[in-house]
PDB file of C-alpha atoms in Angstrom:
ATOM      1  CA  UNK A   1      24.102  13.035  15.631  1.00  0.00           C
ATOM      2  CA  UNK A   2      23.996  11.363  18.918  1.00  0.00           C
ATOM      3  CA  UNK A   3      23.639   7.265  18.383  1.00  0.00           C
ATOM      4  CA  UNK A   4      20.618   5.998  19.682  1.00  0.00           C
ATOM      5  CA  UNK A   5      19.085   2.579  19.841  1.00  0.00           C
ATOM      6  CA  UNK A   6      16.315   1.141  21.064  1.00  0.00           C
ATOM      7  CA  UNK A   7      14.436  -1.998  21.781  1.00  0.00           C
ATOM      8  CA  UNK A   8      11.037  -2.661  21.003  1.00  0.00           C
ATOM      9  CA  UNK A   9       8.933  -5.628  22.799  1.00  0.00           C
ATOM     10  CA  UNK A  10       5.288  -6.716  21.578  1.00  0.00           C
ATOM     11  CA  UNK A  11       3.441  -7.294  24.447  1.00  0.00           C
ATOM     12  CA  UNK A  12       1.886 -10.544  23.515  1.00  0.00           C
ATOM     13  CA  UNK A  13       3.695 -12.063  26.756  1.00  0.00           C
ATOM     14  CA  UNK A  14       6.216 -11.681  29.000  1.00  0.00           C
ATOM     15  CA  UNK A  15      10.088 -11.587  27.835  1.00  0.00           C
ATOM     16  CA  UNK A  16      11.745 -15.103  27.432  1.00  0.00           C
ATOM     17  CA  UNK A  17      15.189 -16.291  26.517  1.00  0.00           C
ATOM     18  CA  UNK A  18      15.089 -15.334  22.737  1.00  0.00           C
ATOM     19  CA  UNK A  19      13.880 -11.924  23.288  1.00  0.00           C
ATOM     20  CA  UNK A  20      16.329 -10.839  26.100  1.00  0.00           C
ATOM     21  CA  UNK A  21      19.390 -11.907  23.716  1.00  0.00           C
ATOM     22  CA  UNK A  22      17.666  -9.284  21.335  1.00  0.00           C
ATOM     23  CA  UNK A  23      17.538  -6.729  24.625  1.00  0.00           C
ATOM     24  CA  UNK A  24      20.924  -7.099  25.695  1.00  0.00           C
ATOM     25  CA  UNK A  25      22.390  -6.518  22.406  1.00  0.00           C
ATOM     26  CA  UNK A  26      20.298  -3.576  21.673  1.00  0.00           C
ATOM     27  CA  UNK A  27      21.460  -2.028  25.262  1.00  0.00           C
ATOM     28  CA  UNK A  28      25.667  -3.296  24.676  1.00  0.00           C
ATOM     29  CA  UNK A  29      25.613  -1.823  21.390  1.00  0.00           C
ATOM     30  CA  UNK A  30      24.785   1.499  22.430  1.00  0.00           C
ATOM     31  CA  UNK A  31      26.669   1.398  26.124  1.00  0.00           C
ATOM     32  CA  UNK A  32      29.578   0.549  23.661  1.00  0.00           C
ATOM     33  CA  UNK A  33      29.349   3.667  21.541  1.00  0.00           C
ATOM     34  CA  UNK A  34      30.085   5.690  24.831  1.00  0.00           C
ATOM     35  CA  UNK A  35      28.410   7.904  27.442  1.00  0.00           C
ATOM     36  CA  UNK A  36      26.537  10.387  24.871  1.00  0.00           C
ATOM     37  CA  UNK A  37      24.623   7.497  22.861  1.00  0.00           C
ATOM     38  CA  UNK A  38      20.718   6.447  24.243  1.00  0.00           C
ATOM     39  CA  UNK A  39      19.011   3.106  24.476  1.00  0.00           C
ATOM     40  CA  UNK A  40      15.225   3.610  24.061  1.00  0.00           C
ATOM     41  CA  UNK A  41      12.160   1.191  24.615  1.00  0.00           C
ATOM     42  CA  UNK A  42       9.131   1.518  22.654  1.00  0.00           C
ATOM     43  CA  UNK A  43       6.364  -1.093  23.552  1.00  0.00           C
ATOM     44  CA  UNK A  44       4.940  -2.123  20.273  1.00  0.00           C
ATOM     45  CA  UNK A  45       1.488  -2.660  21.229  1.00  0.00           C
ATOM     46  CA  UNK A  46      -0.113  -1.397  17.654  1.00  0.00           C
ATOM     47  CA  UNK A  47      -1.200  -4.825  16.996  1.00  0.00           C
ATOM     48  CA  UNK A  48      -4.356  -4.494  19.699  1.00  0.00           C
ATOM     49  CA  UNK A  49      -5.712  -7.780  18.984  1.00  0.00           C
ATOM     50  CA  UNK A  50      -3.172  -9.767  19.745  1.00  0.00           C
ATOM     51  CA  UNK A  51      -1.151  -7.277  22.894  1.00  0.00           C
ATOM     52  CA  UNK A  52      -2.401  -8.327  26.466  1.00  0.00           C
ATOM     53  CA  UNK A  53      -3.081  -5.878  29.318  1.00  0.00           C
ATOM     54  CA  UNK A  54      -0.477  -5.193  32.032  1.00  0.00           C
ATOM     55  CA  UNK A  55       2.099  -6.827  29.947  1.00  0.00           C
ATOM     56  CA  UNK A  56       4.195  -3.950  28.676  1.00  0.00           C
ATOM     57  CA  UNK A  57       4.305  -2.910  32.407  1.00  0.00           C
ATOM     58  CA  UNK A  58       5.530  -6.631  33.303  1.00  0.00           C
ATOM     59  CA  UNK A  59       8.301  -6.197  30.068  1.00  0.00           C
ATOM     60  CA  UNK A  60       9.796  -2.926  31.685  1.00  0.00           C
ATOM     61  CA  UNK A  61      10.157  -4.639  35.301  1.00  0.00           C
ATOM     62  CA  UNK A  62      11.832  -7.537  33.486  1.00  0.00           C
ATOM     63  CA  UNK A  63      14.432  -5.419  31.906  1.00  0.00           C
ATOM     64  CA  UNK A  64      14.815  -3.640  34.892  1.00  0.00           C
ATOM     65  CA  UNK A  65      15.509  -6.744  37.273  1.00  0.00           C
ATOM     66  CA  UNK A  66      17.996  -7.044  34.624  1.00  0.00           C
ATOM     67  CA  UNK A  67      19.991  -3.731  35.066  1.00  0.00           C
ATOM     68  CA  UNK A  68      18.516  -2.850  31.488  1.00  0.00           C
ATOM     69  CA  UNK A  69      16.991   0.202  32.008  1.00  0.00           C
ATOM     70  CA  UNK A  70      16.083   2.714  28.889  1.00  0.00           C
ATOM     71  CA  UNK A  71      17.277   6.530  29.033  1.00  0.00           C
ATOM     72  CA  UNK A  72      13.864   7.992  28.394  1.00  0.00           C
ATOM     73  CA  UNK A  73      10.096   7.088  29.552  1.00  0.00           C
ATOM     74  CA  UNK A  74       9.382   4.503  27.364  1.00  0.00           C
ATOM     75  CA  UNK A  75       6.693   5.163  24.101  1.00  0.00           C
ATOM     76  CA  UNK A  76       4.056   3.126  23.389  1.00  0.00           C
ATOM     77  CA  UNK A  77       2.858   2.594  19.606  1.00  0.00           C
ATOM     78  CA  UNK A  78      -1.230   3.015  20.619  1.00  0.00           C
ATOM     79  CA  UNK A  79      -0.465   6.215  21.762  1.00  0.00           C
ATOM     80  CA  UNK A  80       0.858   7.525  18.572  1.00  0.00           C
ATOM     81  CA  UNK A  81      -1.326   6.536  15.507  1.00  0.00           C
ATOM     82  CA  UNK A  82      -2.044   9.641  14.457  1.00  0.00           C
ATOM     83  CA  UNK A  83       1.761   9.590  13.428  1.00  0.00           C
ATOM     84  CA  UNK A  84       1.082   6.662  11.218  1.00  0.00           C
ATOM     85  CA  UNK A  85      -1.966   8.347  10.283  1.00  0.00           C
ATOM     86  CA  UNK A  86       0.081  11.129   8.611  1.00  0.00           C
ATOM     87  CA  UNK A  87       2.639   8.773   7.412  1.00  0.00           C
ATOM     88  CA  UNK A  88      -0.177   6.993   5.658  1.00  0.00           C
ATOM     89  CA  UNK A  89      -2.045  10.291   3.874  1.00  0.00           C
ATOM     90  CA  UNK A  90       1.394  10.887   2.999  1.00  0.00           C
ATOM     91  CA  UNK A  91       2.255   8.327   0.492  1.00  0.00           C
ATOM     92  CA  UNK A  92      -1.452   8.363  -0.490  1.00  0.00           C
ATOM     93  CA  UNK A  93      -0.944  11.678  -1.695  1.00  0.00           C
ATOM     94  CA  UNK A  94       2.001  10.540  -3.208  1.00  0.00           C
ATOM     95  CA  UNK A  95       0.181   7.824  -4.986  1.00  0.00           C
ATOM     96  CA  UNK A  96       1.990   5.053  -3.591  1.00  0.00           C
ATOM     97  CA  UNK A  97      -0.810   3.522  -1.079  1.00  0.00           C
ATOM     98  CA  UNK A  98      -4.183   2.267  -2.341  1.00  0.00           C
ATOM     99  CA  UNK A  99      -6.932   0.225  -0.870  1.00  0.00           C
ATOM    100  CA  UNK A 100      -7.138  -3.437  -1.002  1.00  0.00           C
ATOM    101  CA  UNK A 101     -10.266  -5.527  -0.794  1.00  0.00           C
ATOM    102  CA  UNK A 102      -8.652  -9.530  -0.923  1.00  0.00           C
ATOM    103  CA  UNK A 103      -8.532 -11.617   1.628  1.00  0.00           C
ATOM    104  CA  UNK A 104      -5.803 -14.770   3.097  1.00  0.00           C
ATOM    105  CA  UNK A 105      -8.002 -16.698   0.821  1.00  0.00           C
ATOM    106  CA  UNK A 106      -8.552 -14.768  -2.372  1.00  0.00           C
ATOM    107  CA  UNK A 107      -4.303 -14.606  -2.495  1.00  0.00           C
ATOM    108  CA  UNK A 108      -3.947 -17.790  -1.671  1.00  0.00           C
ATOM    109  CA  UNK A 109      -6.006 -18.592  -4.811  1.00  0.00           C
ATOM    110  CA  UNK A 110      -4.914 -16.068  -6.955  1.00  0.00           C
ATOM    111  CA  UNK A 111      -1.182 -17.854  -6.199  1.00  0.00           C
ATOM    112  CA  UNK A 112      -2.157 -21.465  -6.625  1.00  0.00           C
ATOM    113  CA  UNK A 113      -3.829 -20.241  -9.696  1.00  0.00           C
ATOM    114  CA  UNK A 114      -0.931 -18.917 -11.168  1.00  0.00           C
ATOM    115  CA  UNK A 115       0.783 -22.339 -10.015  1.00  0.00           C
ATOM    116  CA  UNK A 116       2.663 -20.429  -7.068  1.00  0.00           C
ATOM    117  CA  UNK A 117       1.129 -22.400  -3.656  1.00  0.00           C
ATOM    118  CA  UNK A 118       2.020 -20.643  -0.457  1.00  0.00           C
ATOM    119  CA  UNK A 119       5.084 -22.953   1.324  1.00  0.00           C
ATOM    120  CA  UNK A 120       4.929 -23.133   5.074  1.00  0.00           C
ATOM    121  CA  UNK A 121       7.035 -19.721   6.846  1.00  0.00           C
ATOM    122  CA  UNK A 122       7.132 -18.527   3.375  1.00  0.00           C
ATOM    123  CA  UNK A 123       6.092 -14.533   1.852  1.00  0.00           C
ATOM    124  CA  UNK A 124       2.419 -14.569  -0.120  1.00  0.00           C
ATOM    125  CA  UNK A 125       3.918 -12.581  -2.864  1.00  0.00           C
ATOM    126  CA  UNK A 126       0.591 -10.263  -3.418  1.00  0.00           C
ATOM    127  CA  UNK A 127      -0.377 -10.795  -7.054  1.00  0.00           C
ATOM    128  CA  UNK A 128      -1.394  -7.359  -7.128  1.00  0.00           C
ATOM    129  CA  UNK A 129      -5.378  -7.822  -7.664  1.00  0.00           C
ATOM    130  CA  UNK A 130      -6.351  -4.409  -6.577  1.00  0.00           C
ATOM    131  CA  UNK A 131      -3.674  -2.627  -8.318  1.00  0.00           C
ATOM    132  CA  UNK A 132      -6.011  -1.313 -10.876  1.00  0.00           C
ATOM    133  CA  UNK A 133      -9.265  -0.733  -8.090  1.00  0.00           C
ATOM    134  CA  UNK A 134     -11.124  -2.656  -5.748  1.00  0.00           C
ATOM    135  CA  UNK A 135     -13.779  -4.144  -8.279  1.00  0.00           C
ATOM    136  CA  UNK A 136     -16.774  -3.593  -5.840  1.00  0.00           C
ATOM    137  CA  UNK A 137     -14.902  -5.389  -2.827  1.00  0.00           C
ATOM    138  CA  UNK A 138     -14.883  -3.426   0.306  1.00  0.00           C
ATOM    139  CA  UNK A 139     -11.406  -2.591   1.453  1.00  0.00           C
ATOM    140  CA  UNK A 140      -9.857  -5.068   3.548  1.00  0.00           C
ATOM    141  CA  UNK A 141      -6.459  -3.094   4.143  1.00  0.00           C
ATOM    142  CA  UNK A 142      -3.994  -0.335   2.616  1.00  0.00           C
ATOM    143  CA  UNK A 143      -0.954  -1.413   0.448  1.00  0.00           C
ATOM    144  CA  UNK A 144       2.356   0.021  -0.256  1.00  0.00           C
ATOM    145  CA  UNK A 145       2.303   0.836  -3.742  1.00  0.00           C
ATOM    146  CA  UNK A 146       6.019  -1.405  -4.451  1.00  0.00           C
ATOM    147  CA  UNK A 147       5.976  -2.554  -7.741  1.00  0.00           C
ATOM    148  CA  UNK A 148       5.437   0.887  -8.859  1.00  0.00           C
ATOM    149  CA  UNK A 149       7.719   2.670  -6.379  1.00  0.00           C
ATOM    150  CA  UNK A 150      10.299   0.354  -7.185  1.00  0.00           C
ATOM    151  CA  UNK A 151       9.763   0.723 -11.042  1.00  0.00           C
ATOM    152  CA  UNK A 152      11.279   3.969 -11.015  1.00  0.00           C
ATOM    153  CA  UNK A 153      14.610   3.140  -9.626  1.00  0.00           C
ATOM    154  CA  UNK A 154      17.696   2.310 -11.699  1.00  0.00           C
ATOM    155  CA  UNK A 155      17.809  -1.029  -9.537  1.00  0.00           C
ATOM    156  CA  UNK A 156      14.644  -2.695  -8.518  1.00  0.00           C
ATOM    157  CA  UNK A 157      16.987  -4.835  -5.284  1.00  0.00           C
ATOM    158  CA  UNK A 158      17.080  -3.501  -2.343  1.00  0.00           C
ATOM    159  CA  UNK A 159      20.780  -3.700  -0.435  1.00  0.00           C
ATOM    160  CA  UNK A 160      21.876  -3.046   2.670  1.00  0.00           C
ATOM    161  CA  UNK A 161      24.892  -4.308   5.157  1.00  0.00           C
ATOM    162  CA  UNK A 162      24.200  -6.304   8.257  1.00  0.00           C
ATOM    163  CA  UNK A 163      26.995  -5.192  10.833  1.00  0.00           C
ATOM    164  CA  UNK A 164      26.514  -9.410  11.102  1.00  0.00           C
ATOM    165  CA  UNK A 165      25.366 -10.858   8.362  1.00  0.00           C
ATOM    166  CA  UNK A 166      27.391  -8.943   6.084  1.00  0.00           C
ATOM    167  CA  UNK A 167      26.167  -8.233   2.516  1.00  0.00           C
ATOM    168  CA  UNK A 168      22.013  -8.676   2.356  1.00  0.00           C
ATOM    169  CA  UNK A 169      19.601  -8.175  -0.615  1.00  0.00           C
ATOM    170  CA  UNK A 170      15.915  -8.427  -1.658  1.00  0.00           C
ATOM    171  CA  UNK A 171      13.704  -8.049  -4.565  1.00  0.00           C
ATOM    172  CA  UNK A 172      10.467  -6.533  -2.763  1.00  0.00           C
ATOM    173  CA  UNK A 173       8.242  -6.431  -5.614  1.00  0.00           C
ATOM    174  CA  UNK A 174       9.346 -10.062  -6.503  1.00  0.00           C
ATOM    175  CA  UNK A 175       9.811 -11.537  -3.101  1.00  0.00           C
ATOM    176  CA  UNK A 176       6.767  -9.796  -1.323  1.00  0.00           C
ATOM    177  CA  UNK A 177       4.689  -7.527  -3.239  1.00  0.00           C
ATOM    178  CA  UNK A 178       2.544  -4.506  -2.559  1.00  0.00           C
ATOM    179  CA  UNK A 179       2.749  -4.996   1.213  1.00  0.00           C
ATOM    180  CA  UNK A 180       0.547  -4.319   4.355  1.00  0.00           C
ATOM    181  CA  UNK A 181       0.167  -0.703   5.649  1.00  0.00           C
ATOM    182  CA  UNK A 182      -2.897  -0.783   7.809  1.00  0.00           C
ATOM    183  CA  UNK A 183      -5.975  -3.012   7.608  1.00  0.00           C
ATOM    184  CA  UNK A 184      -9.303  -1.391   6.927  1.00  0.00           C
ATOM    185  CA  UNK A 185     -10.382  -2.855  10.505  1.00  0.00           C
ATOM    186  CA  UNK A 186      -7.768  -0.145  12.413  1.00  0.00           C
ATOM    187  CA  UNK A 187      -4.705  -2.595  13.566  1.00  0.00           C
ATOM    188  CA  UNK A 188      -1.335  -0.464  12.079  1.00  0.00           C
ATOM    189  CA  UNK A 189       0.856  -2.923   9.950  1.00  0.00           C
ATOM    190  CA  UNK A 190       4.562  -3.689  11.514  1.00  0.00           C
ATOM    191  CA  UNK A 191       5.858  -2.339   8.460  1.00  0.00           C
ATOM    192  CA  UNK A 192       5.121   1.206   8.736  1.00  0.00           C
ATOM    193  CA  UNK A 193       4.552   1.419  12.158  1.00  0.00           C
ATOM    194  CA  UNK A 194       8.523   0.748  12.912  1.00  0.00           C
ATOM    195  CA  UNK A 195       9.660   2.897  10.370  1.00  0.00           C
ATOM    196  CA  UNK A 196       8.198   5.900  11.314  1.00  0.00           C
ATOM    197  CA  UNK A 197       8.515   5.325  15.165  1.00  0.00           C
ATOM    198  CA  UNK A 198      12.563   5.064  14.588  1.00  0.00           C
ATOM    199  CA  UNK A 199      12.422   8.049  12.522  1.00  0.00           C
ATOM    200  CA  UNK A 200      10.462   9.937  15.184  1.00  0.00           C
ATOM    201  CA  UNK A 201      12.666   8.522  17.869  1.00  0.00           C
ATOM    202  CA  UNK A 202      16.067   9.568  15.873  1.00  0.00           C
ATOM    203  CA  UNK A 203      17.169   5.557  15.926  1.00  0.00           C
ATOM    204  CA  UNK A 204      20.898   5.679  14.074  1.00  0.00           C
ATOM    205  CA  UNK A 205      21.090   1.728  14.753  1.00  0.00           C
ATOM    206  CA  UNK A 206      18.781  -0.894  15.000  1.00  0.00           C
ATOM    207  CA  UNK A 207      19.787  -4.091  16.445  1.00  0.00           C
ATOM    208  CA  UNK A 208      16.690  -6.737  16.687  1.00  0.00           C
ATOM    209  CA  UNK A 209      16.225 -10.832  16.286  1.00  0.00           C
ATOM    210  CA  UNK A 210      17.206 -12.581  12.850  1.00  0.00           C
ATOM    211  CA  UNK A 211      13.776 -13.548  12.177  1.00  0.00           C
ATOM    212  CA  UNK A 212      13.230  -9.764  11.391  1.00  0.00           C
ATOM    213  CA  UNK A 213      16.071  -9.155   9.238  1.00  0.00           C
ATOM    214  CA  UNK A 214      13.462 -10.102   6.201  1.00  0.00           C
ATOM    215  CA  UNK A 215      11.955  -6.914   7.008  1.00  0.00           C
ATOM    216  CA  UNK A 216      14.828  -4.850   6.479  1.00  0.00           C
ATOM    217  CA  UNK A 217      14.265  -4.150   2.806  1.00  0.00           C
ATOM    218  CA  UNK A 218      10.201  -3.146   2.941  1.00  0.00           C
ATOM    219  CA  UNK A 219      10.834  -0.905   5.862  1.00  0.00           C
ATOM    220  CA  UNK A 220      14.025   0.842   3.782  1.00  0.00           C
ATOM    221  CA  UNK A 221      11.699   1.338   0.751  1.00  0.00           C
ATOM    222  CA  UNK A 222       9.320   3.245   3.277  1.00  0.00           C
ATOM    223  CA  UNK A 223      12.143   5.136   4.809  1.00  0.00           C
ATOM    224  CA  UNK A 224      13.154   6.552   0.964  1.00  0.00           C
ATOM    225  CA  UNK A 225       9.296   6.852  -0.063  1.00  0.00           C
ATOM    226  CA  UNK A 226       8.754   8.750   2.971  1.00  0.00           C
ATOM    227  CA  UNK A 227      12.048  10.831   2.659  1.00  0.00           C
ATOM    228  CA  UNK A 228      13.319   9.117   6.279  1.00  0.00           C
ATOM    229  CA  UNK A 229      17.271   8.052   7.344  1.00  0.00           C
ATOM    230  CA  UNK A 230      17.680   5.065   7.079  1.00  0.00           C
ATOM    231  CA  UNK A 231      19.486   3.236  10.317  1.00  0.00           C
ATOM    232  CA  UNK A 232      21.967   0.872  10.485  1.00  0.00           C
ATOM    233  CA  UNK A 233      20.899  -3.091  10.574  1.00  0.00           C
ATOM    234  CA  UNK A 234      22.246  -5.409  12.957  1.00  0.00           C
ATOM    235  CA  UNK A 235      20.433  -8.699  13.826  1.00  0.00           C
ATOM    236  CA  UNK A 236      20.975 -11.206  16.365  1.00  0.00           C
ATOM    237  CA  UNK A 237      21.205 -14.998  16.283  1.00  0.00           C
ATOM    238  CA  UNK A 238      18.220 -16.993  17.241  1.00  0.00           C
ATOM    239  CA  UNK A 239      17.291 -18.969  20.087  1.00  0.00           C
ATOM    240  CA  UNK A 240      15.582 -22.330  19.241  1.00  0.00           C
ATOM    241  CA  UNK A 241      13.391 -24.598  21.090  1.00  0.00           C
ATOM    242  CA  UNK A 242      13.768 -28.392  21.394  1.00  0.00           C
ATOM    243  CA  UNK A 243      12.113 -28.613  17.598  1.00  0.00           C
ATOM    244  CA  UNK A 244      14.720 -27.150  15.820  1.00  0.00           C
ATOM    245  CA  UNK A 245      12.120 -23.782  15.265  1.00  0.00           C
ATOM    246  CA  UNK A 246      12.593 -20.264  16.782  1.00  0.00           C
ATOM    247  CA  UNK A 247      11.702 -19.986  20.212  1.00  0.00           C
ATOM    248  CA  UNK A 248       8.630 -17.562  20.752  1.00  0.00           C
ATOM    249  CA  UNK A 249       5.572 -16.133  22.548  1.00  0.00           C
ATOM    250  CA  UNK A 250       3.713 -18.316  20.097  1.00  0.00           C
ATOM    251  CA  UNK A 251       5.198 -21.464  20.700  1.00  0.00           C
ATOM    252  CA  UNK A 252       5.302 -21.704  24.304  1.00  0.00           C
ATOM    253  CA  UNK A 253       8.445 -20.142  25.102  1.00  0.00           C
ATOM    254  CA  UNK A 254       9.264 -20.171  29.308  1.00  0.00           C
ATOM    255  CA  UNK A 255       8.632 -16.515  30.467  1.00  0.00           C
ATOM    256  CA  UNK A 256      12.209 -14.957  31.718  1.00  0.00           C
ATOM    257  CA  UNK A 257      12.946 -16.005  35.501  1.00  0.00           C
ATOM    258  CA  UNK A 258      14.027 -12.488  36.918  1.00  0.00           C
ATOM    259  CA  UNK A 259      12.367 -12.206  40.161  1.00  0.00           C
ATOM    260  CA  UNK A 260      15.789 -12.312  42.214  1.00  0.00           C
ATOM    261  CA  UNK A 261      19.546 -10.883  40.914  1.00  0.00           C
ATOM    262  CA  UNK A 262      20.761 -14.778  40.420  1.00  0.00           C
ATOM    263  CA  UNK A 263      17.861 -15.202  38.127  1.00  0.00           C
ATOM    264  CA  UNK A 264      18.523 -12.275  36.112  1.00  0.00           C
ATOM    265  CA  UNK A 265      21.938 -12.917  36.281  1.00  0.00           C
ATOM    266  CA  UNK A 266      21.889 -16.393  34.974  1.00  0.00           C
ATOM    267  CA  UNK A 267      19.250 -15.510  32.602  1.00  0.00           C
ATOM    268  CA  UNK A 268      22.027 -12.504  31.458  1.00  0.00           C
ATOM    269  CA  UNK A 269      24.621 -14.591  31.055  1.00  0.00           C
ATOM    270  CA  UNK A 270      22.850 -17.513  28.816  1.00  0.00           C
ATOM    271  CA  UNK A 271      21.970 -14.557  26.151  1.00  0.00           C
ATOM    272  CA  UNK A 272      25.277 -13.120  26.426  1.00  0.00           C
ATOM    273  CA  UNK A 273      26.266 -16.356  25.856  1.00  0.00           C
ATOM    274  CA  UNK A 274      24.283 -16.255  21.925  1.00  0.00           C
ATOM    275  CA  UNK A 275      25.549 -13.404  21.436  1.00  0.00           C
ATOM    276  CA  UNK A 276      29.448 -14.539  21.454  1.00  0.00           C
ATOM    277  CA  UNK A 277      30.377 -12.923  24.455  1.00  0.00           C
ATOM    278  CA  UNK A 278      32.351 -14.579  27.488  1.00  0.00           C
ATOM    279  CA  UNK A 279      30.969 -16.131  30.524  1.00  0.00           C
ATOM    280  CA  UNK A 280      30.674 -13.428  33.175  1.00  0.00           C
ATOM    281  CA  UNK A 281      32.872 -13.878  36.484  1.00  0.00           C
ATOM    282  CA  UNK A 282      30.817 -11.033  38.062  1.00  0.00           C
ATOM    283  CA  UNK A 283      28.501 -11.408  40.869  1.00  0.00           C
ATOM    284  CA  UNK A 284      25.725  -9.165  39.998  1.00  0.00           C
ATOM    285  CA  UNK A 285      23.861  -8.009  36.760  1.00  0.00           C
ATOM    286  CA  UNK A 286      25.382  -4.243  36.901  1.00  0.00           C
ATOM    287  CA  UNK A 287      28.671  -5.850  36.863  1.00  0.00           C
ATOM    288  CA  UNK A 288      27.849  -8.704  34.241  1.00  0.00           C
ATOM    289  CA  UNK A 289      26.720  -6.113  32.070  1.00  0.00           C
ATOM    290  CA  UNK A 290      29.722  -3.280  32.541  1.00  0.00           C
ATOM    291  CA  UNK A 291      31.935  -6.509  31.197  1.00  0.00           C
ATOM    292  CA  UNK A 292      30.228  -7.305  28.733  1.00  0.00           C
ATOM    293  CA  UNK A 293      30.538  -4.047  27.042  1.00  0.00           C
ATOM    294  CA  UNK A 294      33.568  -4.054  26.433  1.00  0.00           C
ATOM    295  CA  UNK A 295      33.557  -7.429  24.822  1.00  0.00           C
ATOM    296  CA  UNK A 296      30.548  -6.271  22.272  1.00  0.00           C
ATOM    297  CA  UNK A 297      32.794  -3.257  21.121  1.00  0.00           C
ATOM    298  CA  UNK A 298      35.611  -5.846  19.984  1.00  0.00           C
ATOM    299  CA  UNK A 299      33.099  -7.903  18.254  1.00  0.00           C
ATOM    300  CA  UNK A 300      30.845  -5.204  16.829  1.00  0.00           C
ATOM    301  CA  UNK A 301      31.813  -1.798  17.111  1.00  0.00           C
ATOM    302  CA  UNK A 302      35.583  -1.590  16.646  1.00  0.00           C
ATOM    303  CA  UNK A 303      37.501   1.562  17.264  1.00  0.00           C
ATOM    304  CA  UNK A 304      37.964   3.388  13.477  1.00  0.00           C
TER     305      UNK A 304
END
């Protein structure tokens, strides 16, 4: 199987700092598995109420000032729903999606009912209202049938190995709940959406932000429900802002300065910087990023 990773950019605004450590590491991962291996970009733009126009476009010339340039046209995620449309019908007919009709609110109270208030970054943990029907509500979204999935196996955690992190695991059921497919209202959830894109795209390795590793463990429990490989996991450190929180779209993160080679260069070399790699000596991205590879294969991807 030929390795093959990608990386996949909302396009909620233009790349900054935090996202192009994710980039880079995505693209030395798979330089450093040799000549045969692909780097993909998929524009995750499924979210349509929250993507801007013209901003994918703006991504790819970002990573391209950057010398980061993918090894096939690059996908985008509105242009393939009817993929997560038979994803979808799939586990319906499997019996492990049904409708949902509660709202933020109604789980909100459910929770604080229960004496379980929601904490500040933390998972709702649905409290499975709809399990047993929609009692009259309209539907509001389709869930991921967990607590039953996970019910039949021997071991209700989920556990994987981060090539970084080392040893990870997560209750679903406990720690989230019947998750987020698709809301009634059209938008795809992330969930499903990335699984069945990096099936469809024959991803072996995934390499993406820390604040994403959380995901890991819904989107393997798709990847067995739906009878998918499963990838390997590798996520990157974080880049915070002056408040101590994760630097993002959504908190006013600078947009990437690569409108010249020293830009991009200097922008290059702070990420590669995150990631544990060396300052670069080299004068240009090309040649910032051909020694860099070999400094991700002794971190990461050691000869056997």
């Amino acid at each position: 199987m030929i390795s093959t990773g990608r990386f996949a950019p909302s396009p909620t605004g233009p790349l900054h700092a935090g996202s192009l450590v994710a980039a880079l590491a995505s693209w030395l991962d798979v330089r450093a598995r040799g000549p045969q291996a692909r780097w993909l970009v998929r524009i995750e733009d499924a979210d349509t109420e929250r993507c801007l126009p013209g901003l994918g476009e703006y991504i790819l010339s970002q990573l391209a000032a950057c010398g980061l340039v993918p090894d096939a046209t690059p996908v985008w995620q509105t242009q393939r729903t009817a993929l997560y449309a038979h994803a979808l019908d799939h586990l319906k007919a499997l019996g492990l999606s049904y409708p949902c009709g509660c709202s933020r609110k109604d789980i909100d109270e459910a929770l604080a009912f229960r004496g379980v208030p929601h904490a500040r970054h933390g998972e709702r943990v649905y409290p499975g209202t709809c399990r047993d029907g929609l009692h009259g509500k309209p539907a509001r979204a389709w869930r991921f049938a967990t607590v039953q999935f996970e019910a039949a196996r021997a071991s209700k955690a989920v556990y994987w190995v981060d090539r970084r992190k080392g040893q990870q695991c997560q209750d679903v059921a406990h720690e989230v709940g019947d998750f987020v497919l698709r809301r009634a209202d059209g938008p795809w959830a992330y969930q499903l959406a990335v699984v069945v894109d990096d099936a469809d795209q024959g991803v072996t390795d995934v390499v993406r932000g820390e604040d994403l590793a959380d995901n890991t463990a819904r989107q393997i429990l798709l990847q067995r429900a739906l009878g998918l490989p499963t990838p390997s996991y590798l996520h990157t450190p974080l880049v915070l802002g002056a408040d101590g929180e994760k630097l993002s779209k959504q908190n006013g993160a600078a947009p990437l300065d690569t409108g010249t080679p020293a830009a991009a260069l200097a922008a290059l070399d702070a990420a590669a910087r995150v990631l544990g790699l060396a300052a670069t000596t080299a004068a240009t991205p090309a040649g910032a990023l051909a020694d860099w590879v070999a400094g991700w294969r002794a971190l990461y991807n050691p000869s056997p």
